[in-house]
């Protein structure tokens, strides 16, 4: 149901309905709309990248809710992602009454302690410094900056050392006021819970302001208005003195999750190209060419147009040929050479096993229901996911592959730095 403040609230498995799979756990997932979009649009002249991640830590560790939940044998996690700030709670159902007062205060009247802010800011900067020591992290960060240039998706969720270093406690308070809002947000409760708790939760969630102070729907509309970001071919390289192996990324325009037909076709395309040792990417790039053991592709469910990404680690001298090999493999999918009904069945079964595993846990169910609602494909999608995959035909996949791989592409290579002469 949609509450008066615009927050969409879904429940599955109350005690009145016989509970959920005899589970003694209850999971609550809330996704507050915004994520990196908020950091991109709300900073004004100040770079606030990383404020969401820092806020999540300060909000959690300043609260009475965290020790209360841990005392009850549960868990609380808050983190920021591309499209949302997520709040996860899992707790034994018989402890639900014990967390109500602290949960209400956490959502509606949180205390954000200055000394916790100082500590978490220091730790965040150290975490960023540690991440920057990883060539894999640096490669991914640079790739995003090129392929998502000019959009929030180019940002790092943890921010940068310089951006986090300038954040103040006022920025944390402003983030709460602007982003803990009902409009565009989603909450999902899964498990065996009494009707009284559902009523309490609906009233508490409904008391959250509909929009952030002075922000309106900016965070929700910015991307869809500005996401024409692949208008030409892009090739970029960067040298790194700490890496011994080149890291190659290739990316093409891919549909937003709200494009239901395109979303499931892209999921199947991802599986066809890189799932298992029988996949075209693995057989060609690893077995025949011997470039690397690990090669993969990825497509993320996002609210706005995303990327279909192929990535591989290999010797830099092989990158030019590898790019041509990947283009050739992708073309073979468009022609139908790499797709058969048997291959689609393998991919379907692999994805189906993952989805069924998700449905075995209340936490997995709660998050997937919330995610699909947040990205615009619909909360019911978890229930129809396998049926939608099954509908993707060889002919449709050929046409879809051609549309994706004919779009302009981003190529990025992180390569070892040449020794100083």
mmCIF file of C-alpha atoms in Angstrom:
data_model
loop_
_atom_site.group_PDB
_atom_site.id
_atom_site.type_symbol
_atom_site.label_atom_id
_atom_site.label_comp_id
_atom_site.label_asym_id
_atom_site.label_seq_id
_atom_site.Cartn_x
_atom_site.Cartn_y
_atom_site.Cartn_z
ATOM 1 C CA UNK A 1 0.000 0.000 0.000
ATOM 2 C CA UNK A 2 1.052 3.607 -0.512
ATOM 3 C CA UNK A 3 1.094 5.668 2.689
ATOM 4 C CA UNK A 4 -0.052 9.290 2.804
ATOM 5 C CA UNK A 5 3.548 10.519 2.573
ATOM 6 C CA UNK A 6 4.170 8.614 -0.671
ATOM 7 C CA UNK A 7 6.160 5.721 0.835
ATOM 8 C CA UNK A 8 5.236 2.326 -0.621
ATOM 9 C CA UNK A 9 4.824 -0.254 2.164
ATOM 10 C CA UNK A 10 4.587 -4.002 1.423
ATOM 11 C CA UNK A 11 4.094 -6.846 3.913
ATOM 12 C CA UNK A 12 4.382 -10.606 3.496
ATOM 13 C CA UNK A 13 3.615 -13.340 6.013
ATOM 14 C CA UNK A 14 1.882 -11.946 9.113
ATOM 15 C CA UNK A 15 0.829 -14.250 11.953
ATOM 16 C CA UNK A 16 -2.773 -13.802 10.810
ATOM 17 C CA UNK A 17 -1.786 -15.330 7.458
ATOM 18 C CA UNK A 18 0.063 -18.245 9.014
ATOM 19 C CA UNK A 19 3.494 -16.615 9.045
ATOM 20 C CA UNK A 20 6.185 -17.034 6.435
ATOM 21 C CA UNK A 21 7.696 -20.497 5.798
ATOM 22 C CA UNK A 22 7.667 -21.252 9.542
ATOM 23 C CA UNK A 23 10.478 -18.733 9.989
ATOM 24 C CA UNK A 24 11.124 -17.296 13.421
ATOM 25 C CA UNK A 25 12.886 -14.282 11.882
ATOM 26 C CA UNK A 26 11.420 -11.024 10.636
ATOM 27 C CA UNK A 27 13.217 -8.778 8.144
ATOM 28 C CA UNK A 28 12.483 -5.145 7.439
ATOM 29 C CA UNK A 29 14.126 -3.417 4.473
ATOM 30 C CA UNK A 30 13.635 0.287 3.770
ATOM 31 C CA UNK A 31 15.103 1.887 0.656
ATOM 32 C CA UNK A 32 15.099 5.684 0.788
ATOM 33 C CA UNK A 33 15.207 7.160 -2.711
ATOM 34 C CA UNK A 34 18.293 9.126 -3.586
ATOM 35 C CA UNK A 35 21.596 7.367 -3.004
ATOM 36 C CA UNK A 36 24.398 8.823 -5.103
ATOM 37 C CA UNK A 37 21.830 10.975 -6.895
ATOM 38 C CA UNK A 38 21.362 12.966 -3.696
ATOM 39 C CA UNK A 39 25.091 13.510 -3.316
ATOM 40 C CA UNK A 40 25.294 14.706 -6.908
ATOM 41 C CA UNK A 41 22.360 17.107 -6.775
ATOM 42 C CA UNK A 42 22.335 18.472 -3.215
ATOM 43 C CA UNK A 43 25.886 19.599 -2.626
ATOM 44 C CA UNK A 44 25.714 22.896 -4.502
ATOM 45 C CA UNK A 45 29.228 24.247 -4.861
ATOM 46 C CA UNK A 46 30.539 21.814 -2.246
ATOM 47 C CA UNK A 47 31.605 18.269 -3.116
ATOM 48 C CA UNK A 48 29.696 16.073 -0.630
ATOM 49 C CA UNK A 49 30.478 12.704 -2.242
ATOM 50 C CA UNK A 50 30.617 10.143 0.564
ATOM 51 C CA UNK A 51 28.148 11.960 2.828
ATOM 52 C CA UNK A 52 25.600 9.147 2.503
ATOM 53 C CA UNK A 53 28.065 6.489 3.588
ATOM 54 C CA UNK A 54 29.301 8.614 6.493
ATOM 55 C CA UNK A 55 25.733 9.472 7.522
ATOM 56 C CA UNK A 56 24.838 5.768 7.564
ATOM 57 C CA UNK A 57 27.630 5.074 10.053
ATOM 58 C CA UNK A 58 26.884 8.053 12.283
ATOM 59 C CA UNK A 59 23.118 7.434 12.220
ATOM 60 C CA UNK A 60 23.520 3.779 13.163
ATOM 61 C CA UNK A 61 26.193 4.132 15.847
ATOM 62 C CA UNK A 62 24.578 7.151 17.518
ATOM 63 C CA UNK A 63 21.315 5.288 18.068
ATOM 64 C CA UNK A 64 19.908 3.161 20.869
ATOM 65 C CA UNK A 65 18.418 0.927 18.174
ATOM 66 C CA UNK A 66 21.710 -0.791 17.337
ATOM 67 C CA UNK A 67 22.484 -2.127 20.856
ATOM 68 C CA UNK A 68 18.816 -3.012 21.381
ATOM 69 C CA UNK A 69 18.687 -5.103 18.209
ATOM 70 C CA UNK A 70 22.035 -6.746 18.924
ATOM 71 C CA UNK A 71 20.869 -7.591 22.476
ATOM 72 C CA UNK A 72 17.875 -9.345 20.903
ATOM 73 C CA UNK A 73 20.104 -11.405 18.618
ATOM 74 C CA UNK A 74 19.285 -9.377 15.509
ATOM 75 C CA UNK A 75 21.208 -7.208 13.079
ATOM 76 C CA UNK A 76 21.001 -3.652 11.756
ATOM 77 C CA UNK A 77 22.771 -2.371 8.665
ATOM 78 C CA UNK A 78 22.553 0.954 6.834
ATOM 79 C CA UNK A 79 24.424 1.666 3.609
ATOM 80 C CA UNK A 80 24.250 3.805 0.481
ATOM 81 C CA UNK A 81 23.993 2.614 -3.115
ATOM 82 C CA UNK A 82 23.575 4.165 -6.550
ATOM 83 C CA UNK A 83 19.808 4.758 -6.301
ATOM 84 C CA UNK A 84 18.988 4.552 -2.606
ATOM 85 C CA UNK A 85 20.012 4.491 1.041
ATOM 86 C CA UNK A 86 19.156 1.059 2.458
ATOM 87 C CA UNK A 87 18.183 0.120 6.006
ATOM 88 C CA UNK A 88 18.111 -3.600 6.910
ATOM 89 C CA UNK A 89 16.793 -5.097 10.137
ATOM 90 C CA UNK A 90 16.591 -8.823 10.864
ATOM 91 C CA UNK A 91 15.403 -9.976 14.284
ATOM 92 C CA UNK A 92 13.677 -12.943 15.948
ATOM 93 C CA UNK A 93 9.950 -12.254 15.737
ATOM 94 C CA UNK A 94 9.285 -12.544 19.476
ATOM 95 C CA UNK A 95 11.611 -9.562 20.090
ATOM 96 C CA UNK A 96 9.687 -7.144 17.860
ATOM 97 C CA UNK A 97 7.964 -5.315 20.770
ATOM 98 C CA UNK A 98 11.377 -4.573 22.291
ATOM 99 C CA UNK A 99 12.578 -2.499 19.340
ATOM 100 C CA UNK A 100 9.502 -0.377 18.634
ATOM 101 C CA UNK A 101 10.376 2.672 20.730
ATOM 102 C CA UNK A 102 13.986 2.805 19.520
ATOM 103 C CA UNK A 103 12.982 2.195 15.899
ATOM 104 C CA UNK A 104 10.508 5.076 16.025
ATOM 105 C CA UNK A 105 13.147 7.409 17.465
ATOM 106 C CA UNK A 106 15.725 6.189 14.940
ATOM 107 C CA UNK A 107 13.527 7.061 11.981
ATOM 108 C CA UNK A 108 11.781 10.204 13.233
ATOM 109 C CA UNK A 109 13.973 11.873 15.866
ATOM 110 C CA UNK A 110 17.518 10.525 15.629
ATOM 111 C CA UNK A 111 20.408 11.731 17.728
ATOM 112 C CA UNK A 112 23.604 12.286 15.740
ATOM 113 C CA UNK A 113 26.451 12.510 18.252
ATOM 114 C CA UNK A 114 29.352 14.886 17.451
ATOM 115 C CA UNK A 115 32.017 12.590 18.904
ATOM 116 C CA UNK A 116 30.718 9.645 16.867
ATOM 117 C CA UNK A 117 30.776 11.842 13.767
ATOM 118 C CA UNK A 118 34.423 12.737 14.421
ATOM 119 C CA UNK A 119 35.388 9.094 14.911
ATOM 120 C CA UNK A 120 33.482 7.804 11.887
ATOM 121 C CA UNK A 121 34.828 10.572 9.653
ATOM 122 C CA UNK A 122 38.394 9.639 10.616
ATOM 123 C CA UNK A 123 37.676 5.951 9.975
ATOM 124 C CA UNK A 124 36.015 6.756 6.631
ATOM 125 C CA UNK A 125 39.103 8.616 5.435
ATOM 126 C CA UNK A 126 41.281 5.660 6.488
ATOM 127 C CA UNK A 127 38.943 3.260 4.652
ATOM 128 C CA UNK A 128 39.237 5.359 1.492
ATOM 129 C CA UNK A 129 43.014 5.416 1.787
ATOM 130 C CA UNK A 130 43.013 1.628 2.186
ATOM 131 C CA UNK A 131 40.731 1.140 -0.809
ATOM 132 C CA UNK A 132 42.973 3.321 -2.956
ATOM 133 C CA UNK A 133 45.790 0.822 -2.335
ATOM 134 C CA UNK A 134 43.859 -1.755 -4.379
ATOM 135 C CA UNK A 135 44.399 -1.678 -8.172
ATOM 136 C CA UNK A 136 41.012 -3.391 -8.570
ATOM 137 C CA UNK A 137 39.282 -0.570 -6.692
ATOM 138 C CA UNK A 138 41.136 2.135 -8.613
ATOM 139 C CA UNK A 139 40.323 0.460 -11.924
ATOM 140 C CA UNK A 140 36.615 0.307 -11.118
ATOM 141 C CA UNK A 141 36.583 3.885 -9.857
ATOM 142 C CA UNK A 142 38.258 5.243 -12.996
ATOM 143 C CA UNK A 143 36.060 3.148 -15.263
ATOM 144 C CA UNK A 144 32.892 4.554 -13.649
ATOM 145 C CA UNK A 145 34.242 8.082 -13.989
ATOM 146 C CA UNK A 146 34.542 7.582 -17.755
ATOM 147 C CA UNK A 147 31.503 5.465 -18.607
ATOM 148 C CA UNK A 148 29.092 7.390 -16.333
ATOM 149 C CA UNK A 149 30.709 10.805 -16.831
ATOM 150 C CA UNK A 150 28.382 13.658 -15.926
ATOM 151 C CA UNK A 151 26.020 11.503 -13.842
ATOM 152 C CA UNK A 152 25.796 10.418 -10.187
ATOM 153 C CA UNK A 153 26.730 6.848 -11.139
ATOM 154 C CA UNK A 154 30.271 8.101 -11.736
ATOM 155 C CA UNK A 155 30.712 8.708 -8.001
ATOM 156 C CA UNK A 156 32.208 6.319 -5.441
ATOM 157 C CA UNK A 157 29.797 5.352 -2.666
ATOM 158 C CA UNK A 158 32.503 5.901 -0.019
ATOM 159 C CA UNK A 159 33.517 9.236 -1.517
ATOM 160 C CA UNK A 160 37.037 10.540 -1.886
ATOM 161 C CA UNK A 161 39.590 11.523 0.730
ATOM 162 C CA UNK A 162 39.183 15.205 -0.162
ATOM 163 C CA UNK A 163 35.369 15.210 -0.258
ATOM 164 C CA UNK A 164 34.891 13.304 3.012
ATOM 165 C CA UNK A 165 37.627 15.380 4.651
ATOM 166 C CA UNK A 166 35.540 18.542 4.239
ATOM 167 C CA UNK A 167 32.249 17.115 5.582
ATOM 168 C CA UNK A 168 30.824 18.592 8.775
ATOM 169 C CA UNK A 169 28.188 17.460 11.252
ATOM 170 C CA UNK A 170 25.875 20.041 9.656
ATOM 171 C CA UNK A 171 26.215 18.127 6.372
ATOM 172 C CA UNK A 172 25.117 14.952 8.170
ATOM 173 C CA UNK A 173 22.058 16.676 9.658
ATOM 174 C CA UNK A 174 21.219 18.177 6.269
ATOM 175 C CA UNK A 175 21.496 14.758 4.639
ATOM 176 C CA UNK A 176 18.997 13.296 7.113
ATOM 177 C CA UNK A 177 16.564 16.182 6.617
ATOM 178 C CA UNK A 178 16.787 15.933 2.829
ATOM 179 C CA UNK A 179 16.847 12.180 2.282
ATOM 180 C CA UNK A 180 14.870 10.358 4.972
ATOM 181 C CA UNK A 181 11.572 10.974 3.225
ATOM 182 C CA UNK A 182 8.524 9.090 2.040
ATOM 183 C CA UNK A 183 8.220 10.148 -1.593
ATOM 184 C CA UNK A 184 9.728 7.513 -3.864
ATOM 185 C CA UNK A 185 10.862 5.304 -0.959
ATOM 186 C CA UNK A 186 9.972 1.659 -0.292
ATOM 187 C CA UNK A 187 9.613 -0.478 2.852
ATOM 188 C CA UNK A 188 9.104 -4.253 2.894
ATOM 189 C CA UNK A 189 8.336 -6.401 5.948
ATOM 190 C CA UNK A 190 8.706 -10.178 5.591
ATOM 191 C CA UNK A 191 8.296 -12.868 8.238
ATOM 192 C CA UNK A 192 5.960 -13.935 11.018
ATOM 193 C CA UNK A 193 4.846 -10.800 12.837
ATOM 194 C CA UNK A 194 1.751 -9.735 14.799
ATOM 195 C CA UNK A 195 -0.758 -7.373 13.228
ATOM 196 C CA UNK A 196 0.027 -4.858 15.973
ATOM 197 C CA UNK A 197 3.597 -4.507 14.747
ATOM 198 C CA UNK A 198 2.466 -3.993 11.169
ATOM 199 C CA UNK A 199 0.110 -1.249 12.359
ATOM 200 C CA UNK A 200 2.865 0.381 14.411
ATOM 201 C CA UNK A 201 5.254 0.257 11.462
ATOM 202 C CA UNK A 202 2.731 1.750 9.032
ATOM 203 C CA UNK A 203 2.063 4.625 11.458
ATOM 204 C CA UNK A 204 5.777 5.230 12.038
ATOM 205 C CA UNK A 205 6.722 5.095 8.370
ATOM 206 C CA UNK A 206 3.751 7.310 7.546
ATOM 207 C CA UNK A 207 5.061 9.961 9.949
ATOM 208 C CA UNK A 208 8.245 10.427 7.904
ATOM 209 C CA UNK A 209 8.044 13.699 5.922
ATOM 210 C CA UNK A 210 6.934 13.197 2.341
ATOM 211 C CA UNK A 211 9.844 15.167 0.875
ATOM 212 C CA UNK A 212 13.171 16.404 2.122
ATOM 213 C CA UNK A 213 13.389 19.992 3.342
ATOM 214 C CA UNK A 214 13.958 22.285 0.381
ATOM 215 C CA UNK A 215 14.718 19.429 -2.003
ATOM 216 C CA UNK A 216 11.419 18.168 -3.414
ATOM 217 C CA UNK A 217 11.832 15.451 -6.016
ATOM 218 C CA UNK A 218 15.175 16.657 -7.398
ATOM 219 C CA UNK A 219 16.971 13.442 -6.510
ATOM 220 C CA UNK A 220 14.354 11.339 -8.252
ATOM 221 C CA UNK A 221 14.121 13.330 -11.479
ATOM 222 C CA UNK A 222 17.697 14.411 -12.150
ATOM 223 C CA UNK A 223 18.925 11.243 -13.774
ATOM 224 C CA UNK A 224 16.066 10.621 -16.151
ATOM 225 C CA UNK A 225 16.448 14.195 -17.412
ATOM 226 C CA UNK A 226 20.218 14.027 -17.891
ATOM 227 C CA UNK A 227 21.078 10.471 -18.829
ATOM 228 C CA UNK A 228 22.042 10.853 -22.456
ATOM 229 C CA UNK A 229 25.653 10.069 -21.601
ATOM 230 C CA UNK A 230 26.864 7.753 -24.349
ATOM 231 C CA UNK A 231 26.805 9.988 -27.387
ATOM 232 C CA UNK A 232 30.134 8.949 -28.879
ATOM 233 C CA UNK A 233 32.800 6.280 -28.726
ATOM 234 C CA UNK A 234 35.184 6.687 -25.786
ATOM 235 C CA UNK A 235 38.605 5.098 -25.277
ATOM 236 C CA UNK A 236 40.666 5.818 -22.176
ATOM 237 C CA UNK A 237 43.784 4.406 -20.534
ATOM 238 C CA UNK A 238 45.471 5.089 -17.213
ATOM 239 C CA UNK A 239 48.841 3.857 -15.927
ATOM 240 C CA UNK A 240 49.187 2.474 -12.406
ATOM 241 C CA UNK A 241 52.527 1.722 -10.789
ATOM 242 C CA UNK A 242 50.973 -0.764 -8.348
ATOM 243 C CA UNK A 243 49.296 -3.089 -10.851
ATOM 244 C CA UNK A 244 51.054 -5.933 -12.648
ATOM 245 C CA UNK A 245 48.182 -6.904 -14.926
ATOM 246 C CA UNK A 246 46.030 -4.726 -17.152
ATOM 247 C CA UNK A 247 42.317 -4.482 -16.399
ATOM 248 C CA UNK A 248 40.067 -4.005 -19.424
ATOM 249 C CA UNK A 249 36.484 -2.715 -19.231
ATOM 250 C CA UNK A 250 34.084 -2.415 -22.165
ATOM 251 C CA UNK A 251 30.599 -0.978 -21.684
ATOM 252 C CA UNK A 252 27.508 -0.415 -23.810
ATOM 253 C CA UNK A 253 24.256 1.397 -23.138
ATOM 254 C CA UNK A 254 21.650 -0.839 -21.464
ATOM 255 C CA UNK A 255 18.033 -0.232 -20.419
ATOM 256 C CA UNK A 256 16.737 0.902 -17.055
ATOM 257 C CA UNK A 257 15.087 -1.803 -14.955
ATOM 258 C CA UNK A 258 11.683 -0.218 -15.548
ATOM 259 C CA UNK A 259 11.953 -1.373 -19.171
ATOM 260 C CA UNK A 260 10.689 -4.817 -18.190
ATOM 261 C CA UNK A 261 11.217 -6.511 -21.538
ATOM 262 C CA UNK A 262 14.655 -4.969 -21.973
ATOM 263 C CA UNK A 263 15.634 -5.742 -18.386
ATOM 264 C CA UNK A 264 15.008 -9.472 -18.665
ATOM 265 C CA UNK A 265 16.497 -9.690 -22.162
ATOM 266 C CA UNK A 266 19.677 -8.031 -20.849
ATOM 267 C CA UNK A 267 19.783 -10.397 -17.869
ATOM 268 C CA UNK A 268 19.628 -13.343 -20.272
ATOM 269 C CA UNK A 269 22.249 -11.745 -22.523
ATOM 270 C CA UNK A 270 24.562 -11.383 -19.533
ATOM 271 C CA UNK A 271 24.062 -15.058 -18.719
ATOM 272 C CA UNK A 272 24.537 -16.244 -22.304
ATOM 273 C CA UNK A 273 27.870 -14.444 -22.682
ATOM 274 C CA UNK A 274 29.572 -15.165 -19.366
ATOM 275 C CA UNK A 275 27.825 -17.844 -17.284
ATOM 276 C CA UNK A 276 29.990 -20.903 -16.772
ATOM 277 C CA UNK A 277 32.932 -22.424 -18.604
ATOM 278 C CA UNK A 278 30.755 -23.127 -21.649
ATOM 279 C CA UNK A 279 30.066 -19.423 -22.189
ATOM 280 C CA UNK A 280 31.387 -17.663 -25.329
ATOM 281 C CA UNK A 281 33.486 -15.240 -23.287
ATOM 282 C CA UNK A 282 35.138 -18.010 -21.274
ATOM 283 C CA UNK A 283 35.745 -20.359 -24.197
ATOM 284 C CA UNK A 284 37.176 -17.720 -26.519
ATOM 285 C CA UNK A 285 39.063 -15.408 -24.148
ATOM 286 C CA UNK A 286 40.292 -17.932 -21.629
ATOM 287 C CA UNK A 287 40.471 -21.346 -23.301
ATOM 288 C CA UNK A 288 41.376 -20.376 -26.867
ATOM 289 C CA UNK A 289 43.287 -17.137 -26.337
ATOM 290 C CA UNK A 290 44.642 -17.839 -22.860
ATOM 291 C CA UNK A 291 44.261 -14.214 -21.822
ATOM 292 C CA UNK A 292 43.100 -14.790 -18.257
ATOM 293 C CA UNK A 293 41.311 -17.225 -15.998
ATOM 294 C CA UNK A 294 38.589 -14.781 -14.953
ATOM 295 C CA UNK A 295 36.381 -12.982 -17.445
ATOM 296 C CA UNK A 296 32.878 -11.731 -16.763
ATOM 297 C CA UNK A 297 30.033 -9.458 -17.744
ATOM 298 C CA UNK A 298 27.626 -7.519 -15.574
ATOM 299 C CA UNK A 299 24.313 -5.701 -15.798
ATOM 300 C CA UNK A 300 22.883 -3.958 -12.734
ATOM 301 C CA UNK A 301 19.223 -3.196 -12.015
ATOM 302 C CA UNK A 302 19.033 0.578 -11.808
ATOM 303 C CA UNK A 303 16.355 3.250 -11.984
ATOM 304 C CA UNK A 304 17.971 4.881 -15.011
ATOM 305 C CA UNK A 305 19.753 3.628 -18.138
ATOM 306 C CA UNK A 306 22.708 1.571 -17.036
ATOM 307 C CA UNK A 307 25.579 -0.324 -18.616
ATOM 308 C CA UNK A 308 26.231 -3.776 -19.940
ATOM 309 C CA UNK A 309 29.857 -4.277 -18.928
ATOM 310 C CA UNK A 310 32.450 -6.837 -20.002
ATOM 311 C CA UNK A 311 35.629 -6.997 -17.927
ATOM 312 C CA UNK A 312 38.817 -9.037 -17.961
ATOM 313 C CA UNK A 313 42.303 -8.948 -16.456
ATOM 314 C CA UNK A 314 45.118 -9.687 -18.897
ATOM 315 C CA UNK A 315 48.565 -8.722 -20.131
ATOM 316 C CA UNK A 316 48.486 -5.221 -21.606
ATOM 317 C CA UNK A 317 50.039 -6.434 -24.877
ATOM 318 C CA UNK A 318 46.883 -8.500 -25.507
ATOM 319 C CA UNK A 319 44.325 -5.741 -24.929
ATOM 320 C CA UNK A 320 43.975 -4.588 -28.555
ATOM 321 C CA UNK A 321 43.272 -8.099 -29.800
ATOM 322 C CA UNK A 322 41.013 -8.830 -26.829
ATOM 323 C CA UNK A 323 38.842 -5.819 -27.637
ATOM 324 C CA UNK A 324 38.364 -7.136 -31.159
ATOM 325 C CA UNK A 325 37.605 -10.617 -29.807
ATOM 326 C CA UNK A 326 34.897 -9.284 -27.495
ATOM 327 C CA UNK A 327 33.349 -7.289 -30.330
ATOM 328 C CA UNK A 328 33.372 -10.443 -32.497
ATOM 329 C CA UNK A 329 31.760 -12.533 -29.751
ATOM 330 C CA UNK A 330 29.071 -9.934 -29.206
ATOM 331 C CA UNK A 331 28.356 -9.848 -32.938
ATOM 332 C CA UNK A 332 27.998 -13.617 -32.957
ATOM 333 C CA UNK A 333 25.185 -13.287 -30.432
ATOM 334 C CA UNK A 334 23.434 -10.752 -32.659
ATOM 335 C CA UNK A 335 23.740 -13.201 -35.563
ATOM 336 C CA UNK A 336 22.490 -16.089 -33.451
ATOM 337 C CA UNK A 337 25.726 -18.092 -33.704
ATOM 338 C CA UNK A 338 26.253 -18.091 -29.932
ATOM 339 C CA UNK A 339 22.628 -18.659 -28.944
ATOM 340 C CA UNK A 340 20.696 -21.906 -28.998
ATOM 341 C CA UNK A 341 17.604 -23.013 -27.081
ATOM 342 C CA UNK A 342 19.911 -25.358 -25.153
ATOM 343 C CA UNK A 343 22.182 -22.461 -24.143
ATOM 344 C CA UNK A 344 19.183 -20.436 -22.996
ATOM 345 C CA UNK A 345 18.041 -23.390 -20.891
ATOM 346 C CA UNK A 346 21.453 -23.566 -19.175
ATOM 347 C CA UNK A 347 21.364 -19.845 -18.418
ATOM 348 C CA UNK A 348 17.764 -19.995 -17.216
ATOM 349 C CA UNK A 349 18.529 -22.865 -14.834
ATOM 350 C CA UNK A 350 21.564 -21.061 -13.422
ATOM 351 C CA UNK A 351 19.628 -17.873 -12.749
ATOM 352 C CA UNK A 352 16.655 -19.836 -11.419
ATOM 353 C CA UNK A 353 18.801 -21.564 -8.797
ATOM 354 C CA UNK A 354 20.041 -18.197 -7.572
ATOM 355 C CA UNK A 355 16.525 -16.741 -7.387
ATOM 356 C CA UNK A 356 15.198 -19.788 -5.534
ATOM 357 C CA UNK A 357 18.046 -19.510 -3.029
ATOM 358 C CA UNK A 358 17.065 -15.871 -2.434
ATOM 359 C CA UNK A 359 13.502 -16.910 -1.729
ATOM 360 C CA UNK A 360 14.667 -19.273 1.013
ATOM 361 C CA UNK A 361 15.517 -16.418 3.407
ATOM 362 C CA UNK A 362 13.292 -13.670 4.757
ATOM 363 C CA UNK A 363 16.139 -11.149 4.407
ATOM 364 C CA UNK A 364 16.672 -12.052 0.755
ATOM 365 C CA UNK A 365 12.969 -11.849 0.031
ATOM 366 C CA UNK A 366 12.587 -8.479 1.743
ATOM 367 C CA UNK A 367 15.483 -6.914 -0.125
ATOM 368 C CA UNK A 368 14.512 -8.235 -3.557
ATOM 369 C CA UNK A 369 10.894 -7.099 -3.171
ATOM 370 C CA UNK A 370 12.130 -3.659 -2.117
ATOM 371 C CA UNK A 371 14.776 -3.423 -4.843
ATOM 372 C CA UNK A 372 12.390 -4.258 -7.669
ATOM 373 C CA UNK A 373 9.890 -1.710 -6.360
ATOM 374 C CA UNK A 374 12.603 0.944 -6.030
ATOM 375 C CA UNK A 375 14.058 0.571 -9.530
ATOM 376 C CA UNK A 376 10.637 0.709 -11.142
ATOM 377 C CA UNK A 377 10.145 -2.842 -12.379
ATOM 378 C CA UNK A 378 7.548 -3.557 -9.648
ATOM 379 C CA UNK A 379 7.730 -5.344 -6.275
ATOM 380 C CA UNK A 380 5.805 -8.314 -7.706
ATOM 381 C CA UNK A 381 8.737 -9.040 -10.047
ATOM 382 C CA UNK A 382 10.331 -11.465 -7.607
ATOM 383 C CA UNK A 383 7.228 -13.644 -7.963
ATOM 384 C CA UNK A 384 7.195 -13.449 -11.769
ATOM 385 C CA UNK A 385 10.978 -13.321 -12.341
ATOM 386 C CA UNK A 386 11.392 -16.842 -13.690
ATOM 387 C CA UNK A 387 8.322 -16.579 -15.907
ATOM 388 C CA UNK A 388 9.685 -13.373 -17.438
ATOM 389 C CA UNK A 389 13.075 -14.987 -18.093
ATOM 390 C CA UNK A 390 11.403 -17.990 -19.689
ATOM 391 C CA UNK A 391 9.625 -15.723 -22.169
ATOM 392 C CA UNK A 392 12.890 -14.459 -23.693
ATOM 393 C CA UNK A 393 13.340 -16.228 -27.044
ATOM 394 C CA UNK A 394 16.400 -16.717 -29.230
ATOM 395 C CA UNK A 395 15.019 -14.292 -31.816
ATOM 396 C CA UNK A 396 14.313 -11.618 -29.197
ATOM 397 C CA UNK A 397 17.769 -12.020 -27.711
ATOM 398 C CA UNK A 398 19.422 -11.632 -31.122
ATOM 399 C CA UNK A 399 17.527 -8.398 -31.751
ATOM 400 C CA UNK A 400 18.235 -7.107 -28.247
ATOM 401 C CA UNK A 401 21.955 -7.901 -28.501
ATOM 402 C CA UNK A 402 22.168 -6.044 -31.792
ATOM 403 C CA UNK A 403 20.512 -2.959 -30.278
ATOM 404 C CA UNK A 404 22.897 -2.911 -27.313
ATOM 405 C CA UNK A 405 26.140 -3.638 -29.150
ATOM 406 C CA UNK A 406 25.422 -1.143 -31.924
ATOM 407 C CA UNK A 407 25.390 1.653 -29.347
ATOM 408 C CA UNK A 408 28.552 3.722 -28.708
ATOM 409 C CA UNK A 409 30.864 1.971 -26.259
ATOM 410 C CA UNK A 410 33.228 2.978 -23.497
ATOM 411 C CA UNK A 411 36.605 1.234 -23.370
ATOM 412 C CA UNK A 412 38.855 1.730 -20.368
ATOM 413 C CA UNK A 413 42.183 0.052 -19.555
ATOM 414 C CA UNK A 414 44.156 0.339 -16.324
ATOM 415 C CA UNK A 415 47.670 -0.691 -17.308
ATOM 416 C CA UNK A 416 50.971 -1.158 -15.487
ATOM 417 C CA UNK A 417 53.126 1.949 -15.491
ATOM 418 C CA UNK A 418 56.297 1.741 -17.562
ATOM 419 C CA UNK A 419 59.495 1.510 -15.515
ATOM 420 C CA UNK A 420 61.284 4.825 -15.117
ATOM 421 C CA UNK A 421 64.148 5.137 -17.536
#
